[in-house]
Short mmCIF file of C-alpha atoms and ligand atoms in Angstrom, two decimals:
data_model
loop_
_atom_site.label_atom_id
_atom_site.label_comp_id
_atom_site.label_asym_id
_atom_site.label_seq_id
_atom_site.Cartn_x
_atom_site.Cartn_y
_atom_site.Cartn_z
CA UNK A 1 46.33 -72.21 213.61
CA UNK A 2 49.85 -73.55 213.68
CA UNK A 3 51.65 -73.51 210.07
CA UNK A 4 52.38 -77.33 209.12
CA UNK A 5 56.31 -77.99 208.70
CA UNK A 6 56.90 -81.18 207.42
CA UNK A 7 60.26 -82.56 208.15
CA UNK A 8 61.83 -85.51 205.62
CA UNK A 9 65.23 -86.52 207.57
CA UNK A 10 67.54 -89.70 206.37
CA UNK A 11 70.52 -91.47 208.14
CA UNK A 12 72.46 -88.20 208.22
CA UNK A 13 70.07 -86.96 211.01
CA UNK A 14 71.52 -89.69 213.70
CA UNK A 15 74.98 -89.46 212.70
CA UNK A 16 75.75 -87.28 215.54
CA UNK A 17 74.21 -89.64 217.55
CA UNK A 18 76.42 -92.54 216.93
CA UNK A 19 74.60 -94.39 214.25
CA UNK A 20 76.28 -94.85 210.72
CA UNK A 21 74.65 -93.67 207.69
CA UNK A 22 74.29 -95.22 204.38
CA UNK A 23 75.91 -93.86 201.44
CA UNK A 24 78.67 -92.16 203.26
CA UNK A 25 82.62 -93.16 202.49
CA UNK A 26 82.60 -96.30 205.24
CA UNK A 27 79.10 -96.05 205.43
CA UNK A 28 77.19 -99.55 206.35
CA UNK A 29 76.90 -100.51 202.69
CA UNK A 30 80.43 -100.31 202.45
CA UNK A 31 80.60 -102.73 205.10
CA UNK A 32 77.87 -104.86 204.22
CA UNK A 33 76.41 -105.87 200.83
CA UNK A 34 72.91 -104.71 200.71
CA UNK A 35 71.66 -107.66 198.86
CA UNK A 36 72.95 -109.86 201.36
CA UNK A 37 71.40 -108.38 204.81
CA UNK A 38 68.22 -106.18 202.90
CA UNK A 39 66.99 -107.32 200.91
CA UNK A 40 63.67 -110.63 201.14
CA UNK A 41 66.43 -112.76 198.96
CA UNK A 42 68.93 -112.37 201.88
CA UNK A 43 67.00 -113.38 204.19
CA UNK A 44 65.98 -116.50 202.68
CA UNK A 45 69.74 -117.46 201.64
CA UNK A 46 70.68 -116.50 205.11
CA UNK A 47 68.71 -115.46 207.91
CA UNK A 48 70.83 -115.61 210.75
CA UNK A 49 73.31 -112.77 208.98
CA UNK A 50 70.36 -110.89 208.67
CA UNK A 51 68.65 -111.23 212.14
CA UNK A 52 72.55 -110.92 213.49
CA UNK A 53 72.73 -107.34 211.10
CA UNK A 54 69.96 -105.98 212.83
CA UNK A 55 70.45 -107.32 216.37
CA UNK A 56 73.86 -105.12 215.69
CA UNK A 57 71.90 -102.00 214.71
CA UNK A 58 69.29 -102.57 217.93
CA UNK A 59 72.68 -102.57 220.34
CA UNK A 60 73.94 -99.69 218.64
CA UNK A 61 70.73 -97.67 219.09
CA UNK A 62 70.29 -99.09 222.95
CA UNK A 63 73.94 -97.04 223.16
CA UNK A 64 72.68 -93.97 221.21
CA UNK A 65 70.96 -90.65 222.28
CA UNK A 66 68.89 -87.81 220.49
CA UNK A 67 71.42 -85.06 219.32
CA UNK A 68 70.68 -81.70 219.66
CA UNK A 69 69.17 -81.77 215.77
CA UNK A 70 66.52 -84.54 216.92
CA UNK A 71 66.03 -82.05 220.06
CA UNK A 72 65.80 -78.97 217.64
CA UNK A 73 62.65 -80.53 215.84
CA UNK A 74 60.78 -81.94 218.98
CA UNK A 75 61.14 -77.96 220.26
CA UNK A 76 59.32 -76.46 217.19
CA UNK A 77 56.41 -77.58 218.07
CA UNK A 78 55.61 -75.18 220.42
CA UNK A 79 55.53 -73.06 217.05
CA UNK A 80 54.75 -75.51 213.81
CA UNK A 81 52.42 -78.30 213.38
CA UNK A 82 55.36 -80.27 213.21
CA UNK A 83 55.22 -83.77 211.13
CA UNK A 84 58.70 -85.71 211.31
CA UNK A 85 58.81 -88.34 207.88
CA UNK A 86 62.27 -90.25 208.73
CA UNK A 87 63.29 -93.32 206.65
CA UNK A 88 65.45 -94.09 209.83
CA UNK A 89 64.10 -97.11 211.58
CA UNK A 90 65.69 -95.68 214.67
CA UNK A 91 63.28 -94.13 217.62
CA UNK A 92 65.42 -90.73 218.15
CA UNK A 93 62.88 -88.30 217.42
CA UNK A 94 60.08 -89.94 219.45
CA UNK A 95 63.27 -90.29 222.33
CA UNK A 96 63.84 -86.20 221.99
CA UNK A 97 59.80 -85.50 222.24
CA UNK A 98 58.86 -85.61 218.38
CA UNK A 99 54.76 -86.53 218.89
CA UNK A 100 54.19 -87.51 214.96
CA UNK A 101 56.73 -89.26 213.30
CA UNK A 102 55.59 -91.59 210.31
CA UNK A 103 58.38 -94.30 209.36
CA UNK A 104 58.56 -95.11 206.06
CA UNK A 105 61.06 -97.90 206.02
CA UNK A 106 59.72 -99.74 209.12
CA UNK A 107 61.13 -99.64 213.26
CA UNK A 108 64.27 -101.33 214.95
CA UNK A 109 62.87 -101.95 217.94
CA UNK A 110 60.01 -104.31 216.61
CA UNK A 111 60.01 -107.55 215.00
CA UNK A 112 56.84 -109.05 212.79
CA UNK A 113 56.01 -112.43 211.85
CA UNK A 114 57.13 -113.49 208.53
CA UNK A 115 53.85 -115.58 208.24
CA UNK A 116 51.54 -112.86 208.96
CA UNK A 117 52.35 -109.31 208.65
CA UNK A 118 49.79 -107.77 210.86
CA UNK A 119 51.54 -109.54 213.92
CA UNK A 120 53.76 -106.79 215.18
CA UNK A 121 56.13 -106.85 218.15
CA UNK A 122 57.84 -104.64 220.46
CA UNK A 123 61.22 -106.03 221.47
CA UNK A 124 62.24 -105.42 225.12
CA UNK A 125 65.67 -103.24 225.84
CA UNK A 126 66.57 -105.79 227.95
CA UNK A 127 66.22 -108.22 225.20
CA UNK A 128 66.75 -106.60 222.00
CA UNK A 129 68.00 -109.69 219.77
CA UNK A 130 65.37 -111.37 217.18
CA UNK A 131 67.06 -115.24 216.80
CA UNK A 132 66.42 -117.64 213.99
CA UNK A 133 64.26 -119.86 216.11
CA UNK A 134 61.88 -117.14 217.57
CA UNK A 135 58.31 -117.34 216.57
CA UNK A 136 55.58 -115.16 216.38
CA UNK A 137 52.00 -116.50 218.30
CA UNK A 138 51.30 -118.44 215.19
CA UNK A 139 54.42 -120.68 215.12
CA UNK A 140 56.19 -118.58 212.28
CA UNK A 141 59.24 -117.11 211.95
CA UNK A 142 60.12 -113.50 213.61
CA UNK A 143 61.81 -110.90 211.46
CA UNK A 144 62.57 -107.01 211.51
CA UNK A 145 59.82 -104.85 210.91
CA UNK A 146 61.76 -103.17 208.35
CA UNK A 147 60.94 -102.65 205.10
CA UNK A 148 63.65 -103.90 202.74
CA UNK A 149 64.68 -103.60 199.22
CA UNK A 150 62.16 -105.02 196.73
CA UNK A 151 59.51 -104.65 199.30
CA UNK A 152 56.96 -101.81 199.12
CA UNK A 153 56.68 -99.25 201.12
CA UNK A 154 53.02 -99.38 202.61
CA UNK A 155 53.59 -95.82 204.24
CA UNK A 156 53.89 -93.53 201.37
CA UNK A 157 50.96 -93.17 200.53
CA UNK A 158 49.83 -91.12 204.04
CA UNK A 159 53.45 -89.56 203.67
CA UNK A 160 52.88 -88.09 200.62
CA UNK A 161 49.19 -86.71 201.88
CA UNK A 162 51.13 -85.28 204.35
CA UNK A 163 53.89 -83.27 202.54
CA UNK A 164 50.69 -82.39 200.26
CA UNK A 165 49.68 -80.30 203.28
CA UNK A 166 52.71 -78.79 204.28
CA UNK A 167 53.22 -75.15 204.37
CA UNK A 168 57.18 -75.44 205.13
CA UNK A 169 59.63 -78.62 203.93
CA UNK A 170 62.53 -79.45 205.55
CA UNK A 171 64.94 -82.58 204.46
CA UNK A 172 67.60 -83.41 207.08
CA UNK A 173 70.36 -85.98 206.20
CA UNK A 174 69.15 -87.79 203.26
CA UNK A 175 71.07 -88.44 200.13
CA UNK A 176 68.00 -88.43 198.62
CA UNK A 177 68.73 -91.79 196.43
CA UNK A 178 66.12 -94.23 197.69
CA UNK A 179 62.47 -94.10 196.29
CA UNK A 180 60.11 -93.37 196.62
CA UNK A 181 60.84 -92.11 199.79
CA UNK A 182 63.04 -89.17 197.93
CA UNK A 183 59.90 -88.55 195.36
CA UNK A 184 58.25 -86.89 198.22
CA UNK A 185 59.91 -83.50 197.36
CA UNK A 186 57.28 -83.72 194.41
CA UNK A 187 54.78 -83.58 196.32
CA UNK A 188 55.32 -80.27 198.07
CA UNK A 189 53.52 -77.49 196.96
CA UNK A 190 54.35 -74.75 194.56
CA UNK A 191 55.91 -71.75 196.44
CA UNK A 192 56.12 -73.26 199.68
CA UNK A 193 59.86 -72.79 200.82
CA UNK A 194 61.90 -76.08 200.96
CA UNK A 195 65.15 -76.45 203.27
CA UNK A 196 67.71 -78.94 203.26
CA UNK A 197 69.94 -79.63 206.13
CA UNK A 198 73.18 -82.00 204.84
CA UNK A 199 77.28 -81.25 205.14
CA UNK A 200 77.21 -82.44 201.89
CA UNK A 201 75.50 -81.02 198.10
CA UNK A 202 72.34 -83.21 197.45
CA UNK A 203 70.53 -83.73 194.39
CA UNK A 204 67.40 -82.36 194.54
CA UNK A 205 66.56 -81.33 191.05
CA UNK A 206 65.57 -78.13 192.24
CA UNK A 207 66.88 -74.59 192.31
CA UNK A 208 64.73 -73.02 195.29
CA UNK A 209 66.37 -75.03 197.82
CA UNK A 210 67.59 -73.09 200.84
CA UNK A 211 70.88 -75.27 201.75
CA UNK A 212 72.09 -75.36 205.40
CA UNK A 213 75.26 -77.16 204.75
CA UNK A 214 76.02 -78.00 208.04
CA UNK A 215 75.27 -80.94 210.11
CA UNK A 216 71.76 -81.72 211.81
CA UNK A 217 72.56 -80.24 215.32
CA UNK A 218 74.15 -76.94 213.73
CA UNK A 219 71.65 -77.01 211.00
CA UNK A 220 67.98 -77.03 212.79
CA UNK A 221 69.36 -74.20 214.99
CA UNK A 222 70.22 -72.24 212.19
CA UNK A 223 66.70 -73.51 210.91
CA UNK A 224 65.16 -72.21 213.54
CA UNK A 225 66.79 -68.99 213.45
CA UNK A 226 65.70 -68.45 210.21
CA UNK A 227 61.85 -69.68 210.89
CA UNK A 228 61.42 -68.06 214.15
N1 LIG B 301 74.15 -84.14 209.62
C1 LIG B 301 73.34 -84.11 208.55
N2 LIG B 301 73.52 -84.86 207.46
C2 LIG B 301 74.57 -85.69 207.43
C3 LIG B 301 75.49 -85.78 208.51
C4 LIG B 301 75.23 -84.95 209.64
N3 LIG B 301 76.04 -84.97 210.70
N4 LIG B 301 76.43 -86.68 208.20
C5 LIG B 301 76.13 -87.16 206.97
N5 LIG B 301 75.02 -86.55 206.50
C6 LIG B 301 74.33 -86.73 205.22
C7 LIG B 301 75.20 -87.23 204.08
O1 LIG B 301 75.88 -86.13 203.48
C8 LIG B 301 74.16 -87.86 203.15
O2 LIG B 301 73.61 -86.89 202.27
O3 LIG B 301 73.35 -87.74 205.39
C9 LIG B 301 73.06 -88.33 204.13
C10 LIG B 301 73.02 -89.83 204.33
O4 LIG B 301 72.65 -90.46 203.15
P1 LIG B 301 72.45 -92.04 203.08
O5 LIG B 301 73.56 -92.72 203.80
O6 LIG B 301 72.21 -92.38 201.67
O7 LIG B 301 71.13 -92.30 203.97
P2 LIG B 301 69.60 -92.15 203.58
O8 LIG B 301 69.40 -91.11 202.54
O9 LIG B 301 68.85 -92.01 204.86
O10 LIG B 301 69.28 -93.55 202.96
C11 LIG B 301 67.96 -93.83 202.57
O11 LIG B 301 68.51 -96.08 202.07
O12 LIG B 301 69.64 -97.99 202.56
C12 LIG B 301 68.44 -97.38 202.63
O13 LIG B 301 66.65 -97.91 203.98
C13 LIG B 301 67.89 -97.25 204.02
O14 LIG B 301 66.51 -95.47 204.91
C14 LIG B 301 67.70 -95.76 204.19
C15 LIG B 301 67.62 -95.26 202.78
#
């Protein structure tokens, strides 16, 4: 049987594939205010900045490619049971072969109604822009299936039964700020080892944690060096 490695990766994981992380100096809440384009109140005060915020992001990930990080991860599962929890609402690890990845803060590429949650749509490449106007089959309103600020976060719960399980934690490119996605690290096991994959120190509250302080791409092959 295949050891489970669980891998938690944030924002930091695409940079080197084009797409701007969070927190970072010129980072997209530098840019943007997050109250204004995630939050529910946002969108209510103004949906078309919203829907326009996000049909941005969609163009920018039509443009973008798995980096050799993303890559690294699908590979390791010709060794590991390999789980992939992103917050990233990009599709980069399913694009470099990842079979399991769980999204905890929702998908780019779909759009749900705002009238009934359960209605979930794929947008087309060809057509990636959700417009104030578009409704779902029930005559609402179409908005990202993402899972904003205030909202909860109806994933967690199989997330955390997941890094439960794991007999190897990795966290790539997460400043580990947002919960309870970052709580997950609580969740691991004693004595199972714990990496962490970030250019930059991260808070972690824990002194066991092998840091790889490089970026994704360098990092999981350094990873895997040290796993295989
Ligand atoms: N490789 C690896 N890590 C990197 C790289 C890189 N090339 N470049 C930057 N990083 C690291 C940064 O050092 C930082 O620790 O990625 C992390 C990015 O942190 P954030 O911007 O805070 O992104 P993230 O932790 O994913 O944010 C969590 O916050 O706004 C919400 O919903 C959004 O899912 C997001 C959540």
């Amino acid at each position: 049987m295949k050891k489970k490695l669980v891998v938690l990766t944030g924002a930091g994981m695409s940079a080197e594939s084009g797409i701007s992380t969070f927190r970072d100096s010129g980072g997209l809440w530098d840019k943007y205010p997050v109250e204004d384009v995630a939050t529910p109140e946002g969108f209510e005060r103004n949906p078309e900045l919203v829907l326009e915020f996000y049909n941005t992001r969609r163009r920018e990930l039509l443009n973008a490619k798995p980096n050799e990080g993303h890559k690294g991860i699908a590979e390791l599962e010709k060794y590991f049971d390999v789980q992939v929890i992103t917050q990233n609402i990009d599709n980069l690890h399913e694009q470099a072969g990842s079979t399991k990845v769980l999204h905890l803060h929702g998908e780019l590429m779909k759009a749900r109604s705002t009238g009934d949650e359960s209605l979930i749509y794929e947008l087309p490449a060809d057509k990636p822009e959700i417009k104030l106007g578009d409704k779902c089959e029930k005559g609402y309103q179409l908005r990202p299936h993402i899972v904003w600020f205030g909202e909860a976060v109806p994933m967690i719960s199989e997330a955390a039964k997941m890094v439960e399980k794991a007999d190897i934690f990795v966290i790539i490119g997460t400043s580990m700020n947002v919960y309870p996605a970052a709580g997950l690290l609580d969740d691991v096991r004693k004595n199972v080892p714990v990496y962490l994959i970030d250019p930059k120190e991260v808070r972690t509250g824990r002194h066991d944690v092998h840091h790889i302080k490089k970026g994704a791409s360098e990092g999981v092959k350094e990873l895997k060096r040290l796993l295989l």
